[in-house]
Each structure stands twice: as C-alpha cells, then as structure tokens.
Coordinates of C-alpha atoms in Angstrom, one line a residue:
Chain A
M1 CA 13.2 99.9 -61.9
W2 CA 15.3 102.4 -63.7
I3 CA 15.4 105.2 -66.2
E4 CA 17.6 105.2 -69.3
T5 CA 17.7 108.3 -71.4
H6 CA 17.9 108.3 -75.1
N7 CA 19.2 111.6 -76.1
R8 CA 21.5 112.9 -78.8
F9 CA 24.7 112.6 -76.7
N10 CA 24.1 109.3 -75.0
D11 CA 27.0 108.2 -77.0
S12 CA 28.9 106.2 -74.5
A13 CA 25.9 103.9 -74.1
G14 CA 25.7 103.5 -77.9
R15 CA 22.0 103.9 -77.6
G16 CA 21.2 106.1 -80.6
P17 CA 17.6 106.9 -81.1
G18 CA 15.2 105.4 -78.6
P19 CA 13.2 102.3 -78.9
K20 CA 9.9 102.2 -80.8
G21 CA 6.8 103.1 -78.8
F22 CA 7.9 106.4 -77.4
R23 CA 4.8 108.4 -76.5
P24 CA 4.8 112.0 -75.4
V25 CA 4.3 112.9 -71.8
Y26 CA 1.9 115.6 -71.0
L27 CA 2.4 117.1 -67.6
D28 CA -1.4 117.1 -66.9
D29 CA -1.9 113.4 -67.8
G30 CA -1.0 112.2 -64.3
F31 CA 2.3 110.5 -65.3
T32 CA 4.9 111.1 -62.7
L33 CA 8.5 110.0 -62.0
Q34 CA 8.6 111.9 -58.7
D35 CA 7.8 109.2 -56.3
R36 CA 9.7 106.4 -58.0
F37 CA 12.8 108.3 -59.1
G38 CA 12.6 111.8 -57.5
V39 CA 12.6 113.2 -61.0
N40 CA 10.4 116.3 -61.5
L41 CA 9.1 116.2 -65.0
A42 CA 8.2 119.9 -65.1
N43 CA 11.8 120.8 -64.3
L44 CA 13.1 118.3 -66.9
K45 CA 10.8 119.6 -69.6
A46 CA 11.8 123.2 -68.8
A47 CA 15.5 122.3 -69.0
F48 CA 15.0 121.0 -72.6
A49 CA 12.5 123.7 -73.7
P50 CA 13.8 125.9 -76.5
P51 CA 14.9 129.3 -75.5
A52 CA 12.2 131.9 -75.2
D53 CA 13.1 133.8 -78.3
V54 CA 12.9 130.7 -80.4
R55 CA 9.5 129.9 -78.9
D56 CA 8.2 133.4 -79.6
T57 CA 9.1 133.2 -83.3
A58 CA 7.9 129.6 -83.9
Chain B
M1 CA 28.1 96.7 -45.9
Q2 CA 29.6 99.4 -48.1
A3 CA 27.7 100.3 -51.3
I4 CA 30.0 102.0 -53.8
A5 CA 28.8 103.5 -57.1
L6 CA 31.1 104.6 -59.9
C7 CA 30.2 107.3 -62.4
R8 CA 32.3 108.3 -65.4
F9 CA 31.4 111.9 -66.2
S10 CA 32.8 112.4 -69.7
Y11 CA 36.1 110.9 -68.6
P12 CA 38.3 110.6 -71.7
A13 CA 39.6 107.1 -71.0
L14 CA 41.7 105.1 -73.4
G15 CA 39.1 102.6 -74.6
G16 CA 35.8 101.8 -72.9
F17 CA 33.8 103.9 -75.3
Q18 CA 31.5 102.9 -78.1
I19 CA 32.6 105.7 -80.4
T20 CA 36.3 105.4 -81.3
H21 CA 38.6 108.3 -81.7
D22 CA 42.1 108.3 -83.3
T23 CA 43.7 110.2 -80.5
V24 CA 43.0 111.2 -76.9
Q25 CA 42.9 114.8 -78.0
D26 CA 40.2 113.9 -80.5
R27 CA 38.2 112.3 -77.8
I28 CA 38.6 115.2 -75.4
R29 CA 37.5 117.6 -78.1
F30 CA 34.4 115.4 -78.7
F31 CA 33.6 115.0 -75.0
Y32 CA 34.0 118.6 -74.1
S33 CA 32.1 120.2 -76.9
P34 CA 29.7 122.7 -75.4
A35 CA 26.6 121.3 -77.0
R36 CA 27.4 117.8 -75.7
L37 CA 28.3 118.9 -72.2
E38 CA 25.2 121.1 -72.0
E39 CA 22.9 118.2 -72.7
R40 CA 24.8 116.0 -70.3
F41 CA 24.6 118.5 -67.5
K42 CA 20.8 118.9 -68.0
L43 CA 20.3 115.1 -67.7
F44 CA 22.7 114.9 -64.8
E45 CA 20.9 117.7 -62.9
H46 CA 17.3 116.7 -63.6
V47 CA 17.5 112.9 -64.0
A48 CA 20.5 111.5 -62.3
L49 CA 21.0 113.7 -59.2
P50 CA 17.4 113.7 -58.0
C51 CA 17.2 110.0 -57.7
L52 CA 20.4 109.9 -55.6
R53 CA 19.2 112.6 -53.3
A54 CA 15.9 110.7 -52.8
Q55 CA 17.5 107.3 -51.9
T56 CA 15.7 105.8 -49.0
D57 CA 19.0 104.3 -47.8
P58 CA 21.7 106.9 -47.6
R59 CA 24.4 104.4 -46.9
F60 CA 26.3 104.6 -50.2
S61 CA 29.1 106.5 -51.7
L62 CA 29.4 107.6 -55.3
I63 CA 32.7 108.4 -57.0
I64 CA 32.5 110.6 -60.1
V65 CA 35.6 110.3 -62.3
I66 CA 36.3 113.3 -64.5
G67 CA 39.2 114.1 -66.8
D68 CA 41.9 116.4 -65.5
S69 CA 41.4 118.6 -68.6
L70 CA 37.6 119.2 -68.0
P71 CA 37.4 122.9 -68.6
R72 CA 37.2 124.9 -65.4
P73 CA 33.6 126.3 -65.8
Y74 CA 32.2 122.7 -66.2
N75 CA 34.4 121.4 -63.4
D76 CA 33.0 124.2 -61.1
R77 CA 29.5 123.6 -62.3
L78 CA 29.7 119.9 -61.5
R79 CA 31.1 120.5 -58.1
D80 CA 28.3 123.0 -57.4
L81 CA 25.7 120.5 -58.4
V82 CA 26.9 117.7 -56.2
S83 CA 27.8 119.8 -53.2
Y84 CA 24.5 119.1 -51.5
I85 CA 24.9 115.3 -51.7
P86 CA 27.5 114.3 -49.1
Q87 CA 27.8 110.7 -50.5
I88 CA 29.4 112.1 -53.8
R89 CA 33.1 112.6 -54.3
I90 CA 34.8 113.7 -57.5
E91 CA 38.1 112.3 -58.6
S92 CA 40.1 113.9 -61.4
H93 CA 42.4 111.8 -63.5
A94 CA 44.5 112.1 -66.6
P95 CA 43.5 109.8 -69.5
Q96 CA 44.3 106.2 -68.7
Q97 CA 43.3 102.8 -69.8
H98 CA 39.6 102.6 -69.0
R99 CA 39.2 99.4 -67.0
N100 CA 42.5 99.8 -65.1
I101 CA 41.8 103.2 -63.8
M102 CA 38.2 102.3 -62.8
K103 CA 39.3 99.2 -61.0
K104 CA 41.9 101.3 -59.1
V105 CA 39.3 103.9 -58.2
L106 CA 36.9 101.2 -56.9
A107 CA 39.6 99.4 -54.9
R108 CA 40.6 102.7 -53.2
A109 CA 37.0 103.5 -52.4
R110 CA 36.5 100.1 -50.9
G111 CA 39.4 100.4 -48.5
D112 CA 39.0 97.3 -46.4
R113 CA 39.0 94.2 -48.6
D114 CA 38.2 92.0 -45.6
T115 CA 34.6 92.9 -45.7
P116 CA 32.1 92.3 -48.5
C117 CA 30.7 95.2 -50.5
L118 CA 28.2 96.2 -53.1
Q119 CA 29.2 97.9 -56.3
F120 CA 27.4 99.4 -59.2
Q121 CA 27.9 101.7 -62.1
F122 CA 25.9 104.9 -62.3
E123 CA 25.5 106.7 -65.6
D124 CA 25.3 110.5 -65.4
Y125 CA 22.3 110.5 -67.6
D126 CA 20.2 107.7 -66.1
A127 CA 18.3 107.2 -62.9
I128 CA 17.7 104.4 -60.4
G129 CA 14.7 103.9 -58.3
T130 CA 14.7 105.7 -55.0
D131 CA 14.8 102.3 -53.2
F132 CA 17.6 100.9 -55.3
I133 CA 20.3 101.0 -52.6
A134 CA 17.9 99.6 -49.9
T135 CA 16.7 96.9 -52.2
L136 CA 20.1 95.9 -53.4
R137 CA 21.3 95.7 -49.8
A138 CA 18.3 93.7 -48.7
E139 CA 18.5 91.2 -51.6
A140 CA 22.2 90.7 -51.2
T141 CA 21.7 90.1 -47.5
A142 CA 18.9 87.7 -48.1
S143 CA 21.1 85.8 -50.6
A144 CA 23.8 85.1 -48.0
D145 CA 24.0 81.4 -48.9
L146 CA 24.7 82.3 -52.6
T147 CA 27.1 85.2 -51.9
S148 CA 29.2 83.2 -49.5
R149 CA 29.9 80.6 -52.2
Y150 CA 30.9 83.0 -55.1
Q151 CA 33.4 85.8 -55.2
A152 CA 30.8 87.9 -57.0
V153 CA 27.1 87.7 -57.5
A154 CA 25.1 90.1 -59.6
F155 CA 21.7 91.5 -58.8
D156 CA 19.8 92.7 -61.9
W157 CA 16.5 94.5 -62.2
H158 CA 15.1 94.3 -65.8
R159 CA 12.3 96.7 -65.9
G160 CA 12.8 100.3 -66.8
I161 CA 11.6 103.4 -68.5
A162 CA 13.3 104.9 -71.6
L163 CA 13.1 108.6 -71.7
Q164 CA 13.8 111.0 -74.5
C165 CA 13.9 114.7 -73.8
G166 CA 13.9 117.5 -76.4
P167 CA 12.4 120.8 -77.4
D168 CA 9.2 119.0 -78.3
G169 CA 8.8 117.6 -74.9
I170 CA 9.4 114.3 -73.1
G171 CA 8.7 110.9 -74.5
V172 CA 8.6 107.7 -72.5
A173 CA 8.4 104.0 -73.2
Q174 CA 8.5 101.0 -71.0
V175 CA 11.5 98.8 -71.7
H176 CA 12.9 95.5 -70.5
H177 CA 16.6 94.8 -70.7
R178 CA 18.8 92.2 -69.0
L179 CA 22.1 93.3 -67.5
N180 CA 21.6 96.9 -68.3
V181 CA 23.8 99.3 -66.4
P182 CA 21.1 101.1 -64.4
A183 CA 20.0 99.0 -61.5
L184 CA 22.6 96.3 -61.9
G185 CA 24.7 95.7 -58.8
V186 CA 27.3 93.2 -57.8
H187 CA 28.0 91.8 -54.4
I188 CA 31.8 91.3 -53.9
R189 CA 32.7 88.7 -51.2
A190 CA 35.1 89.6 -48.4
G191 CA 38.7 89.0 -49.4
S192 CA 38.0 89.2 -53.2
R193 CA 39.9 91.7 -55.3
L194 CA 37.2 91.6 -58.0
T195 CA 35.3 94.8 -58.9
I196 CA 32.3 95.3 -61.1
M197 CA 34.7 96.9 -63.6
N198 CA 36.5 93.6 -64.1
F199 CA 33.6 92.6 -66.4
A200 CA 31.5 94.1 -69.3
H201 CA 28.1 94.6 -67.8
H202 CA 26.2 92.7 -70.6
R203 CA 28.5 89.7 -70.0
L204 CA 28.3 89.4 -66.2
D205 CA 26.3 86.2 -66.4
R206 CA 29.2 84.4 -68.0
F207 CA 31.2 84.9 -64.9
M208 CA 28.9 84.9 -61.9
P209 CA 25.4 84.0 -60.8
V210 CA 22.8 86.7 -61.6
V211 CA 19.8 87.1 -59.3

C-alpha cells in the first residue's frame, strides 16, 4: 500500500491532475492515514490551508 | 540484508525528468522556484517523512540526492527536517547524467557487493506503508528460490491511495497501478552490479521476474 500525491508540482512524475474519483476528506469522517502511513491528516491539511489573512477575507 | 532507498530531492540531473529544459540553468531555475520548493517541502514534511519515521523495521538507509546549487535556506531546512531520522543521509552533487550518478550513489551505499541487498526509489512527495521495509524483506527472504536464480527480482505492491492537497482541503481516491515507484522494491543478488536505477521502473518486468 502506498500514497502518491497529485499536486501542482509533482512534475517529475508527470502526474498532472489526479485521477477521476477524488473525494474530499473531512477530518471528522473517520478516514485516517495515521496507522497505515504515519501521516497526520490534520497537520497535512493545515500545511496547505490558505494563510489566515486570505481566509479572513474570503 | 541491506535495504537502500534512493530519493532525488529536486536534483537537477541531465535527463531523467518528464519536463525537458533547454539548459541545466533553466532546469535549476524551474526546480528551485520558491513556489515549487514550498509545495515540495510541505509534502516531504507531512507525507514522506512520517512514513519513514514510522517504519516497523528500522533496518534501512535512505540517501537523498540534492543539487550542489540548492539555495542555502532550503539546504538547511532539508537537513533540519531529516535530522531526527538516523537512516537518512544527504548527498550533494553537481548536475550529472541522471542514471549514471544514481547508479554510482547506490553502488557506494551498498558497499559490499558480495551480499544481496534490497533497493527502492523513494519520492519526496509520496509515502510507503509503515510495514513496507518489513514486508519487502520478508517477501524477498521467502522468495529465496527465485532470488537465487536471477540477478534481480522485483517486488511490487499495486494498491495505493492518490492524494491531492490544496487550500480547499484534501482529496483521496483509491488507485491501482503496476510498477509504480512507491512500494516497488528490487532484490539484487550477491555479486551483481545491477541497481534499481539500471531500469525504468515501468519497464522492470521486461528484465526480471516481478512478484
């Protein structure tokens, strides 16, 4: 089992936009990557969250 | 049995990259643009590193290859991030032909060619299961009859999760790919000079058995 990310700059992998079927993850829906991969979704989400001043004006 | 992983962290190699650039300088400018590196660092810190720290089998080494022109602040940031994972070593190199330099790095890391070893590529923006090293080692050991007959045997796990992170949140999808870089390892027989970088990952099955 593995994770491959599909972000803007995954250029070396030539992945481009992700496959069809992406569904959003809500942190309270029980989905976790912690046990299987050690990945903390809350930390990951926070890392990609827009800066606070952008959120405030949205 | 040694397990060696190789990670190219925005190393501006000659070749080996899906987007072509006219000159090395063009590639370096593209690789080291702040927006690109910022995204790569986020994925490295929050996706790639946690799975390494959580490996149930700590008997592995990971060499991260960087360019010798990686700007100092990013170089320092990278070294800070990996400092708590003793299995990781950073090597800095001038731009060189992609496969040649990667093969040399792996050969040096292997040291003793008279013993078999496991090798895999590790992308700085992907993750492997926390039991990947343990499972790769176990399956390679259990396949001794096969690995004794071939210079190289690949072990491939097809199932994965695609993850997209952005300001709107995180998206996931289950995916299934053969010979994808994450969770694809190769057993190299004792005495063989081969490395996983002798082959394009998606063509490994043309040259060796794949389990």
